[in-house]
Amino acid sequence: MDGSSAPAGGGWAQEDAGPTVRPYAMTSGRTRPARGAFDLISIVMALRSPAAHDGTVPEAEQILRCCQLPVSVAELAARLDLPAGTVKVLLGDLLAQQLIATRSPAPDLGTPNRPILQAVIHGLRAL
């Protein structure tokens, strides 16, 4: 027995074993995006299709395919089954190459003032 787990027909013996490339290898050991600041709820959208360019890693091409419509960073990480930190680093690379556009979540508008809260309470009590 040679210890090999390759099946006779080729391919992987254990498809559910997870990614064969460690996340830090996908980012060349980087832990922060080179450009941009991404939150888990930041919205990302591809500016080009993945076939329109060359030189990106396969995971970045997957990101471009997944964000043809606006999608959050957290949703991208879940779809790709990658850690959010890894996705943020890859998004930073794509942003530097101008392949994606990002939008921060809606700004915090502060807390409502007291008269508005009292009007809501009175309205709820009137129900």
GROMACS .gro file of N, CA, C and O in nm:
model
  508
    1MET      N    1   0.084  -0.117   0.000
    1MET     CA    2   0.000   0.000   0.000
    1MET      C    3   0.089   0.124   0.000
    1MET      O    4   0.180   0.138   0.078
    2ASP      N    5   0.062   0.214  -0.092
    2ASP     CA    6   0.147   0.331  -0.106
    2ASP      C    7   0.095   0.453  -0.030
    2ASP      O    8   0.157   0.557  -0.030
    3GLY      N    9  -0.021   0.446   0.035
    3GLY     CA   10  -0.073   0.557   0.112
    3GLY      C   11  -0.147   0.659   0.027
    3GLY      O   12  -0.199   0.757   0.077
    4SER      N   13  -0.151   0.640  -0.103
    4SER     CA   14  -0.220   0.734  -0.191
    4SER      C   15  -0.370   0.713  -0.181
    4SER      O   16  -0.419   0.602  -0.172
    5SER      N   17  -0.445   0.822  -0.182
    5SER     CA   18  -0.590   0.811  -0.173
    5SER      C   19  -0.656   0.849  -0.305
    5SER      O   20  -0.774   0.872  -0.311
    6ALA      N   21  -0.577   0.859  -0.413
    6ALA     CA   22  -0.633   0.895  -0.542
    6ALA      C   23  -0.717   0.781  -0.596
    6ALA      O   24  -0.676   0.666  -0.594
    7PRO      N   25  -0.838   0.809  -0.643
    7PRO     CA   26  -0.921   0.704  -0.700
    7PRO      C   27  -0.864   0.658  -0.834
    7PRO      O   28  -0.784   0.728  -0.897
    8ALA      N   29  -0.908   0.543  -0.878
    8ALA     CA   30  -0.856   0.485  -1.001
    8ALA      C   31  -0.885   0.573  -1.122
    8ALA      O   32  -0.806   0.583  -1.214
    9GLY      N   33  -0.998   0.645  -1.124
    9GLY     CA   34  -1.036   0.728  -1.238
    9GLY      C   35  -0.977   0.868  -1.235
    9GLY      O   36  -1.007   0.950  -1.319
   10GLY      N   37  -0.893   0.899  -1.138
   10GLY     CA   38  -0.838   1.034  -1.126
   10GLY      C   39  -0.926   1.121  -1.040
   10GLY      O   40  -1.028   1.077  -0.988
   11GLY      N   41  -0.892   1.246  -1.022
   11GLY     CA   42  -0.970   1.339  -0.941
   11GLY      C   43  -0.937   1.323  -0.795
   11GLY      O   44  -0.842   1.256  -0.757
   12TRP      N   45  -1.016   1.385  -0.711
   12TRP     CA   46  -0.993   1.385  -0.568
   12TRP      C   47  -1.071   1.274  -0.501
   12TRP      O   48  -1.186   1.250  -0.535
   13ALA      N   49  -1.008   1.207  -0.405
   13ALA     CA   50  -1.074   1.099  -0.334
   13ALA      C   51  -1.177   1.152  -0.236
   13ALA      O   52  -1.281   1.093  -0.215
   14GLN      N   53  -1.149   1.266  -0.177
   14GLN     CA   54  -1.240   1.323  -0.078
   14GLN      C   55  -1.279   1.463  -0.121
   14GLN      O   56  -1.213   1.560  -0.089
   15GLU      N   57  -1.388   1.473  -0.195
   15GLU     CA   58  -1.433   1.602  -0.246
   15GLU      C   59  -1.474   1.696  -0.134
   15GLU      O   60  -1.463   1.816  -0.146
   16ASP      N   61  -1.524   1.643  -0.020
   16ASP     CA   62  -1.569   1.731   0.088
   16ASP      C   63  -1.457   1.772   0.182
   16ASP      O   64  -1.484   1.826   0.287
   17ALA      N   65  -1.336   1.745   0.147
   17ALA     CA   66  -1.225   1.778   0.237
   17ALA      C   67  -1.203   1.927   0.251
   17ALA      O   68  -1.133   1.971   0.339
   18GLY      N   69  -1.266   2.007   0.164
   18GLY     CA   70  -1.250   2.151   0.173
   18GLY      C   71  -1.148   2.200   0.072
   18GLY      O   72  -1.101   2.125  -0.013
   19PRO      N   73  -1.117   2.328   0.081
   19PRO     CA   74  -1.024   2.384  -0.018
   19PRO      C   75  -0.886   2.322  -0.004
   19PRO      O   76  -0.841   2.291   0.106
   20THR      N   77  -0.822   2.303  -0.116
   20THR     CA   78  -0.689   2.244  -0.113
   20THR      C   79  -0.581   2.351  -0.100
   20THR      O   80  -0.466   2.320  -0.077
   21VAL      N   81  -0.620   2.477  -0.114
   21VAL     CA   82  -0.526   2.588  -0.098
   21VAL      C   83  -0.564   2.662   0.029
   21VAL      O   84  -0.679   2.699   0.048
   22ARG      N   85  -0.469   2.681   0.117
   22ARG     CA   86  -0.494   2.753   0.241
   22ARG      C   87  -0.524   2.899   0.211
   22ARG      O   88  -0.467   2.956   0.117
   23PRO      N   89  -0.613   2.960   0.292
   23PRO     CA   90  -0.649   3.100   0.265
   23PRO      C   91  -0.529   3.194   0.262
   23PRO      O   92  -0.525   3.285   0.180
   24TYR      N   93  -0.429   3.173   0.348
   24TYR     CA   94  -0.315   3.264   0.347
   24TYR      C   95  -0.234   3.251   0.219
   24TYR      O   96  -0.165   3.345   0.178
   25ALA      N   97  -0.241   3.136   0.154
   25ALA     CA   98  -0.171   3.121   0.027
   25ALA      C   99  -0.241   3.199  -0.084
   25ALA      O  100  -0.178   3.251  -0.174
   26MET      N  101  -0.376   3.208  -0.074
   26MET     CA  102  -0.451   3.284  -0.175
   26MET      C  103  -0.417   3.432  -0.168
   26MET      O  104  -0.426   3.502  -0.268
   27THR      N  105  -0.381   3.480  -0.049
   27THR     CA  106  -0.353   3.622  -0.032
   27THR      C  107  -0.205   3.651  -0.022
   27THR      O  108  -0.167   3.763   0.011
   28SER      N  109  -0.121   3.553  -0.047
   28SER     CA  110   0.026   3.566  -0.035
   28SER      C  111   0.065   3.610   0.105
   28SER      O  112   0.158   3.688   0.123
   29GLY      N  113  -0.009   3.563   0.203
   29GLY     CA  114   0.022   3.592   0.342
   29GLY      C  115  -0.030   3.725   0.393
   29GLY      O  116  -0.012   3.758   0.510
   30ARG      N  117  -0.094   3.802   0.306
   30ARG     CA  118  -0.146   3.932   0.349
   30ARG      C  119  -0.272   3.914   0.433
   30ARG      O  120  -0.353   3.826   0.406
   31THR      N  121  -0.287   3.998   0.533
   31THR     CA  122  -0.405   3.989   0.618
   31THR      C  123  -0.495   4.112   0.606
   31THR      O  124  -0.603   4.114   0.663
   32ARG      N  125  -0.448   4.212   0.535
   32ARG     CA  126  -0.527   4.334   0.516
   32ARG      C  127  -0.532   4.367   0.367
   32ARG      O  128  -0.435   4.344   0.294
   33PRO      N  129  -0.645   4.423   0.323
   33PRO     CA  130  -0.654   4.460   0.182
   33PRO      C  131  -0.555   4.570   0.147
   33PRO      O  132  -0.528   4.659   0.228
   34ALA      N  133  -0.500   4.562   0.026
   34ALA     CA  134  -0.405   4.664  -0.019
   34ALA      C  135  -0.473   4.798  -0.042
   34ALA      O  136  -0.413   4.902  -0.030
   35ARG      N  137  -0.601   4.792  -0.074
   35ARG     CA  138  -0.675   4.915  -0.101
   35ARG      C  139  -0.818   4.897  -0.050
   35ARG      O  140  -0.875   4.791  -0.059
   36GLY      N  141  -0.873   5.003   0.000
   36GLY     CA  142  -1.011   5.002   0.044
   36GLY      C  143  -1.026   4.949   0.185
   36GLY      O  144  -0.937   4.886   0.240
   37ALA      N  145  -1.138   4.983   0.243
   37ALA     CA  146  -1.175   4.933   0.376
   37ALA      C  147  -1.309   4.863   0.362
   37ALA      O  148  -1.407   4.926   0.321
   38PHE      N  149  -1.311   4.736   0.390
   38PHE     CA  150  -1.432   4.657   0.371
   38PHE      C  151  -1.489   4.615   0.504
   38PHE      O  152  -1.418   4.566   0.591
   39ASP      N  153  -1.618   4.636   0.518
   39ASP     CA  154  -1.693   4.589   0.633
   39ASP      C  155  -1.769   4.466   0.587
   39ASP      O  156  -1.784   4.442   0.467
   40LEU      N  157  -1.819   4.388   0.680
   40LEU     CA  158  -1.895   4.269   0.640
   40LEU      C  159  -2.021   4.307   0.563
   40LEU      O  160  -2.070   4.230   0.482
   41ILE      N  161  -2.074   4.426   0.588
   41ILE     CA  162  -2.197   4.467   0.520
   41ILE      C  163  -2.170   4.564   0.405
   41ILE      O  164  -2.264   4.619   0.348
   42SER      N  165  -2.043   4.583   0.370
   42SER     CA  166  -2.011   4.663   0.252
   42SER      C  167  -2.067   4.594   0.128
   42SER      O  168  -2.064   4.472   0.116
   43ILE      N  169  -2.116   4.674   0.037
   43ILE     CA  170  -2.175   4.620  -0.086
   43ILE      C  171  -2.070   4.627  -0.198
   43ILE      O  172  -2.003   4.728  -0.214
   44VAL      N  173  -2.059   4.516  -0.271
   44VAL     CA  174  -1.960   4.504  -0.377
   44VAL      C  175  -2.032   4.469  -0.507
   44VAL      O  176  -2.125   4.391  -0.507
   45MET      N  177  -1.985   4.530  -0.617
   45MET     CA  178  -2.040   4.495  -0.748
   45MET      C  179  -1.928   4.494  -0.851
   45MET      O  180  -1.841   4.582  -0.850
   46ALA      N  181  -1.929   4.394  -0.937
   46ALA     CA  182  -1.825   4.382  -1.040
   46ALA      C  183  -1.849   4.487  -1.148
   46ALA      O  184  -1.964   4.515  -1.185
   47LEU      N  185  -1.741   4.545  -1.197
   47LEU     CA  186  -1.751   4.642  -1.306
   47LEU      C  187  -1.730   4.574  -1.441
   47LEU      O  188  -1.765   4.630  -1.543
   48ARG      N  189  -1.670   4.455  -1.439
   48ARG     CA  190  -1.646   4.380  -1.563
   48ARG      C  191  -1.676   4.233  -1.536
   48ARG      O  192  -1.678   4.188  -1.424
   49SER      N  193  -1.693   4.160  -1.643
   49SER     CA  194  -1.712   4.016  -1.627
   49SER      C  195  -1.576   3.951  -1.606
   49SER      O  196  -1.473   4.006  -1.647
   50PRO      N  197  -1.571   3.834  -1.545
   50PRO     CA  198  -1.442   3.770  -1.518
   50PRO      C  199  -1.367   3.732  -1.645
   50PRO      O  200  -1.246   3.721  -1.643
   51ALA      N  201  -1.435   3.716  -1.757
   51ALA     CA  202  -1.368   3.676  -1.881
   51ALA      C  203  -1.300   3.793  -1.950
   51ALA      O  204  -1.221   3.775  -2.041
   52ALA      N  205  -1.329   3.915  -1.906
   52ALA     CA  206  -1.278   4.033  -1.976
   52ALA      C  207  -1.136   4.071  -1.938
   52ALA      O  208  -1.084   4.168  -1.985
   53HIS      N  209  -1.072   3.998  -1.851
   53HIS     CA  210  -0.937   4.033  -1.807
   53HIS      C  211  -0.858   3.907  -1.779
   53HIS      O  212  -0.911   3.798  -1.773
   54ASP      N  213  -0.730   3.925  -1.762
   54ASP     CA  214  -0.641   3.814  -1.730
   54ASP      C  215  -0.560   3.850  -1.607
   54ASP      O  216  -0.556   3.965  -1.566
   55GLY      N  217  -0.493   3.752  -1.552
   55GLY     CA  218  -0.398   3.779  -1.445
   55GLY      C  219  -0.456   3.777  -1.305
   55GLY      O  220  -0.387   3.814  -1.212
   56THR      N  221  -0.579   3.736  -1.287
   56THR     CA  222  -0.634   3.728  -1.153
   56THR      C  223  -0.634   3.583  -1.107
   56THR      O  224  -0.636   3.491  -1.187
   57VAL      N  225  -0.630   3.565  -0.977
   57VAL     CA  226  -0.633   3.430  -0.922
   57VAL      C  227  -0.773   3.373  -0.940
   57VAL      O  228  -0.870   3.448  -0.952
   58PRO      N  229  -0.787   3.241  -0.941
   58PRO     CA  230  -0.920   3.181  -0.963
   58PRO      C  231  -1.025   3.227  -0.862
   58PRO      O  232  -1.141   3.246  -0.897
   59GLU      N  233  -0.983   3.249  -0.737
   59GLU     CA  234  -1.078   3.293  -0.635
   59GLU      C  235  -1.130   3.433  -0.666
   59GLU      O  236  -1.247   3.464  -0.643
   60ALA      N  237  -1.043   3.518  -0.721
   60ALA     CA  238  -1.087   3.653  -0.759
   60ALA      C  239  -1.186   3.646  -0.874
   60ALA      O  240  -1.283   3.723  -0.879
   61GLU      N  241  -1.164   3.552  -0.966
   61GLU     CA  242  -1.259   3.535  -1.075
   61GLU      C  243  -1.394   3.486  -1.022
   61GLU      O  244  -1.499   3.527  -1.072
   62GLN      N  245  -1.391   3.401  -0.920
   62GLN     CA  246  -1.516   3.357  -0.858
   62GLN      C  247  -1.588   3.475  -0.794
   62GLN      O  248  -1.710   3.486  -0.801
   63ILE      N  249  -1.512   3.563  -0.730
   63ILE     CA  250  -1.571   3.682  -0.668
   63ILE      C  251  -1.639   3.766  -0.776
   63ILE      O  252  -1.753   3.811  -0.759
   64LEU      N  253  -1.572   3.786  -0.889
   64LEU     CA  254  -1.631   3.866  -0.996
   64LEU      C  255  -1.758   3.802  -1.050
   64LEU      O  256  -1.854   3.871  -1.083
   65ARG      N  257  -1.759   3.670  -1.058
   65ARG     CA  258  -1.880   3.601  -1.105
   65ARG      C  259  -1.995   3.619  -1.005
   65ARG      O  260  -2.109   3.639  -1.044
   66CYS      N  261  -1.962   3.614  -0.876
   66CYS     CA  262  -2.066   3.622  -0.773
   66CYS      C  263  -2.119   3.763  -0.755
   66CYS      O  264  -2.230   3.781  -0.706
   67CYS      N  265  -2.042   3.864  -0.791
   67CYS     CA  266  -2.089   4.000  -0.765
   67CYS      C  267  -2.121   4.074  -0.895
   67CYS      O  268  -2.094   4.192  -0.907
   68GLN      N  269  -2.182   4.004  -0.987
   68GLN     CA  270  -2.235   4.071  -1.106
   68GLN      C  271  -2.353   4.160  -1.067
   68GLN      O  272  -2.383   4.256  -1.134
   69LEU      N  273  -2.420   4.122  -0.959
   69LEU     CA  274  -2.522   4.204  -0.896
   69LEU      C  275  -2.468   4.244  -0.760
   69LEU      O  276  -2.385   4.172  -0.704
   70PRO      N  277  -2.514   4.354  -0.703
   70PRO     CA  278  -2.461   4.397  -0.572
   70PRO      C  279  -2.478   4.289  -0.466
   70PRO      O  280  -2.584   4.227  -0.455
   71VAL      N  281  -2.371   4.268  -0.390
   71VAL     CA  282  -2.372   4.165  -0.286
   71VAL      C  283  -2.283   4.212  -0.171
   71VAL      O  284  -2.189   4.288  -0.192
   72SER      N  285  -2.314   4.169  -0.051
   72SER     CA  286  -2.233   4.209   0.065
   72SER      C  287  -2.108   4.122   0.077
   72SER      O  288  -2.102   4.012   0.022
   73VAL      N  289  -2.011   4.172   0.150
   73VAL     CA  290  -1.887   4.098   0.172
   73VAL      C  291  -1.917   3.967   0.247
   73VAL      O  292  -1.862   3.862   0.214
   74ALA      N  293  -2.005   3.974   0.344
   74ALA     CA  294  -2.039   3.853   0.421
   74ALA      C  295  -2.102   3.747   0.332
   74ALA      O  296  -2.071   3.628   0.343
   75GLU      N  297  -2.189   3.791   0.241
   75GLU     CA  298  -2.253   3.695   0.152
   75GLU      C  299  -2.152   3.635   0.054
   75GLU      O  300  -2.158   3.516   0.024
   76LEU      N  301  -2.059   3.716   0.007
   76LEU     CA  302  -1.953   3.664  -0.081
   76LEU      C  303  -1.872   3.557  -0.009
   76LEU      O  304  -1.843   3.450  -0.065
   77ALA      N  305  -1.834   3.586   0.116
   77ALA     CA  306  -1.755   3.489   0.192
   77ALA      C  307  -1.832   3.359   0.211
   77ALA      O  308  -1.775   3.250   0.199
   78ALA      N  309  -1.961   3.370   0.236
   78ALA     CA  310  -2.042   3.249   0.254
   78ALA      C  311  -2.055   3.171   0.124
   78ALA      O  312  -2.042   3.048   0.123
   79ARG      N  313  -2.078   3.242   0.015
   79ARG     CA  314  -2.092   3.173  -0.115
   79ARG      C  315  -1.964   3.102  -0.156
   79ARG      O  316  -1.968   2.994  -0.214
   80LEU      N  317  -1.850   3.166  -0.127
   80LEU     CA  318  -1.721   3.108  -0.169
   80LEU      C  319  -1.664   3.013  -0.065
   80LEU      O  320  -1.561   2.949  -0.090
   81ASP      N  321  -1.727   3.007   0.052
   81ASP     CA  322  -1.679   2.922   0.162
   81ASP      C  323  -1.535   2.958   0.199
   81ASP      O  324  -1.449   2.871   0.213
   82LEU      N  325  -1.511   3.089   0.207
   82LEU     CA  326  -1.379   3.141   0.244
   82LEU      C  327  -1.393   3.231   0.366
   82LEU      O  328  -1.499   3.292   0.387
   83PRO      N  329  -1.287   3.244   0.445
   83PRO     CA  330  -1.291   3.338   0.557
   83PRO      C  331  -1.312   3.481   0.505
   83PRO      O  332  -1.262   3.517   0.398
   84ALA      N  333  -1.386   3.560   0.582
   84ALA     CA  334  -1.414   3.698   0.541
   84ALA      C  335  -1.286   3.778   0.522
   84ALA      O  336  -1.277   3.860   0.431
   85GLY      N  337  -1.185   3.754   0.605
   85GLY     CA  338  -1.058   3.825   0.591
   85GLY      C  339  -0.991   3.797   0.457
   85GLY      O  340  -0.935   3.888   0.394
   86THR      N  341  -0.998   3.675   0.413
   86THR     CA  342  -0.941   3.639   0.283
   86THR      C  343  -1.016   3.709   0.171
   86THR      O  344  -0.956   3.764   0.078
   87VAL      N  345  -1.148   3.709   0.181
   87VAL     CA  346  -1.229   3.776   0.078
   87VAL      C  347  -1.200   3.925   0.075
   87VAL      O  348  -1.189   3.985  -0.032
   88LYS      N  349  -1.180   3.986   0.192
   88LYS     CA  350  -1.150   4.129   0.196
   88LYS      C  351  -1.017   4.159   0.127
   88LYS      O  352  -1.005   4.258   0.055
   89VAL      N  353  -0.916   4.076   0.148
   89VAL     CA  354  -0.787   4.098   0.083
   89VAL      C  355  -0.802   4.085  -0.069
   89VAL      O  356  -0.750   4.168  -0.146
   90LEU      N  357  -0.875   3.983  -0.114
   90LEU     CA  358  -0.895   3.965  -0.258
   90LEU      C  359  -0.976   4.080  -0.316
   90LEU      O  360  -0.950   4.125  -0.428
   91LEU      N  361  -1.073   4.130  -0.239
   91LEU     CA  362  -1.151   4.246  -0.286
   91LEU      C  363  -1.063   4.370  -0.297
   91LEU      O  364  -1.079   4.450  -0.390
   92GLY      N  365  -0.968   4.384  -0.207
   92GLY     CA  366  -0.874   4.497  -0.215
   92GLY      C  367  -0.792   4.491  -0.344
   92GLY      O  368  -0.769   4.594  -0.408
   93ASP      N  369  -0.753   4.371  -0.382
   93ASP     CA  370  -0.678   4.355  -0.508
   93ASP      C  371  -0.766   4.392  -0.628
   93ASP      O  372  -0.721   4.459  -0.720
   94LEU      N  373  -0.891   4.346  -0.624
   94LEU     CA  374  -0.982   4.376  -0.734
   94LEU      C  375  -1.015   4.524  -0.741
   94LEU      O  376  -1.029   4.581  -0.849
   95LEU      N  377  -1.024   4.588  -0.624
   95LEU     CA  378  -1.050   4.732  -0.621
   95LEU      C  379  -0.930   4.808  -0.678
   95LEU      O  380  -0.948   4.905  -0.754
   96ALA      N  381  -0.809   4.765  -0.646
   96ALA     CA  382  -0.689   4.829  -0.700
   96ALA      C  383  -0.682   4.815  -0.851
   96ALA      O  384  -0.629   4.902  -0.919
   97GLN      N  385  -0.737   4.706  -0.905
   97GLN     CA  386  -0.738   4.684  -1.049
   97GLN      C  387  -0.861   4.746  -1.115
   97GLN      O  388  -0.883   4.727  -1.235
   98GLN      N  389  -0.942   4.815  -1.036
   98GLN     CA  390  -1.065   4.880  -1.083
   98GLN      C  391  -1.160   4.780  -1.149
   98GLN      O  392  -1.222   4.809  -1.251
   99LEU      N  393  -1.169   4.661  -1.090
   99LEU     CA  394  -1.260   4.560  -1.142
   99LEU      C  395  -1.389   4.553  -1.063
   99LEU      O  396  -1.484   4.487  -1.105
  100ILE      N  397  -1.393   4.619  -0.947
  100ILE     CA  398  -1.514   4.622  -0.866
  100ILE      C  399  -1.539   4.764  -0.818
  100ILE      O  400  -1.450   4.849  -0.819
  101ALA      N  401  -1.662   4.786  -0.778
  101ALA     CA  402  -1.700   4.911  -0.711
  101ALA      C  403  -1.758   4.872  -0.576
  101ALA      O  404  -1.821   4.767  -0.562
  102THR      N  405  -1.733   4.954  -0.476
  102THR     CA  406  -1.785   4.924  -0.343
  102THR      C  407  -1.870   5.041  -0.294
  102THR      O  408  -1.854   5.154  -0.340
  103ARG      N  409  -1.956   5.007  -0.203
  103ARG     CA  410  -2.040   5.109  -0.141
  103ARG      C  411  -2.051   5.073   0.006
  103ARG      O  412  -2.079   4.958   0.042
  104SER      N  413  -2.024   5.170   0.088
  104SER     CA  414  -2.037   5.148   0.231
  104SER      C  415  -2.184   5.142   0.268
  104SER      O  416  -2.269   5.195   0.196
  105PRO      N  417  -2.214   5.080   0.379
  105PRO     CA  418  -2.353   5.079   0.423
  105PRO      C  419  -2.401   5.220   0.451
  105PRO      O  420  -2.322   5.313   0.462
  106ALA      N  421  -2.530   5.234   0.462
  106ALA     CA  422  -2.589   5.366   0.487
  106ALA      C  423  -2.527   5.428   0.612
  106ALA      O  424  -2.503   5.359   0.711
  107PRO      N  425  -2.498   5.558   0.607
  107PRO     CA  426  -2.437   5.621   0.724
  107PRO      C  427  -2.532   5.622   0.843
  107PRO      O  428  -2.655   5.623   0.827
  108ASP      N  429  -2.472   5.624   0.959
  108ASP     CA  430  -2.550   5.630   1.081
  108ASP      C  431  -2.612   5.769   1.092
  108ASP      O  432  -2.542   5.870   1.090
  109LEU      N  433  -2.740   5.772   1.100
  109LEU     CA  434  -2.809   5.901   1.107
  109LEU      C  435  -2.832   5.946   1.249
  109LEU      O  436  -2.902   6.045   1.272
  110GLY      N  437  -2.778   5.874   1.344
  110GLY     CA  438  -2.795   5.914   1.483
  110GLY      C  439  -2.924   5.858   1.540
  110GLY      O  440  -3.001   5.790   1.473
  111THR      N  441  -2.946   5.884   1.664
  111THR     CA  442  -3.067   5.835   1.729
  111THR      C  443  -3.180   5.935   1.707
  111THR      O  444  -3.157   6.055   1.699
  112PRO      N  445  -3.302   5.886   1.698
  112PRO     CA  446  -3.414   5.978   1.683
  112PRO      C  447  -3.429   6.065   1.809
  112PRO      O  448  -3.392   6.024   1.918
  113ASN      N  449  -3.482   6.181   1.790
  113ASN     CA  450  -3.494   6.269   1.906
  113ASN      C  451  -3.616   6.232   1.991
  113ASN      O  452  -3.702   6.155   1.951
  114ARG      N  453  -3.620   6.287   2.109
  114ARG     CA  454  -3.722   6.252   2.208
  114ARG      C  455  -3.865   6.276   2.159
  114ARG      O  456  -3.950   6.188   2.177
  115PRO      N  457  -3.900   6.389   2.097
  115PRO     CA  458  -4.037   6.407   2.051
  115PRO      C  459  -4.083   6.300   1.952
  115PRO      O  460  -4.198   6.258   1.955
  116ILE      N  461  -3.992   6.256   1.865
  116ILE     CA  462  -4.030   6.152   1.769
  116ILE      C  463  -4.058   6.021   1.842
  116ILE      O  464  -4.156   5.952   1.813
  117LEU      N  465  -3.972   5.986   1.938
  117LEU     CA  466  -3.994   5.862   2.013
  117LEU      C  467  -4.124   5.867   2.092
  117LEU      O  468  -4.199   5.769   2.099
  118GLN      N  469  -4.155   5.982   2.152
  118GLN     CA  470  -4.280   5.995   2.226
  118GLN      C  471  -4.400   5.985   2.133
  118GLN      O  472  -4.502   5.924   2.167
  119ALA      N  473  -4.390   6.041   2.013
  119ALA     CA  474  -4.500   6.031   1.917
  119ALA      C  475  -4.521   5.886   1.876
  119ALA      O  476  -4.635   5.841   1.861
  120VAL      N  477  -4.413   5.811   1.860
  120VAL     CA  478  -4.425   5.668   1.824
  120VAL      C  479  -4.491   5.592   1.939
  120VAL      O  480  -4.580   5.508   1.917
  121ILE      N  481  -4.451   5.621   2.063
  121ILE     CA  482  -4.510   5.553   2.179
  121ILE      C  483  -4.659   5.583   2.188
  121ILE      O  484  -4.741   5.493   2.208
  122HIS      N  485  -4.695   5.710   2.171
  122HIS     CA  486  -4.838   5.746   2.176
  122HIS      C  487  -4.915   5.678   2.063
  122HIS      O  488  -5.027   5.633   2.083
  123GLY      N  489  -4.854   5.671   1.947
  123GLY     CA  490  -4.920   5.605   1.834
  123GLY      C  491  -4.940   5.457   1.859
  123GLY      O  492  -5.045   5.400   1.827
  124LEU      N  493  -4.841   5.393   1.919
  124LEU     CA  494  -4.854   5.250   1.949
  124LEU      C  495  -4.958   5.224   2.057
  124LEU      O  496  -5.033   5.127   2.051
  125ARG      N  497  -4.961   5.312   2.155
  125ARG     CA  498  -5.061   5.295   2.263
  125ARG      C  499  -5.201   5.318   2.211
  125ARG      O  500  -5.298   5.263   2.263
  126ALA      N  501  -5.215   5.402   2.110
  126ALA     CA  502  -5.348   5.430   2.055
  126ALA      C  503  -5.403   5.311   1.976
  126ALA      O  504  -5.522   5.305   1.952
  127LEU      N  505  -5.317   5.220   1.939
  127LEU     CA  506  -5.364   5.104   1.861
  127LEU      C  507  -5.447   5.010   1.941
  127LEU      O  508  -5.468   4.970   2.030
   0.00000   0.00000   0.00000
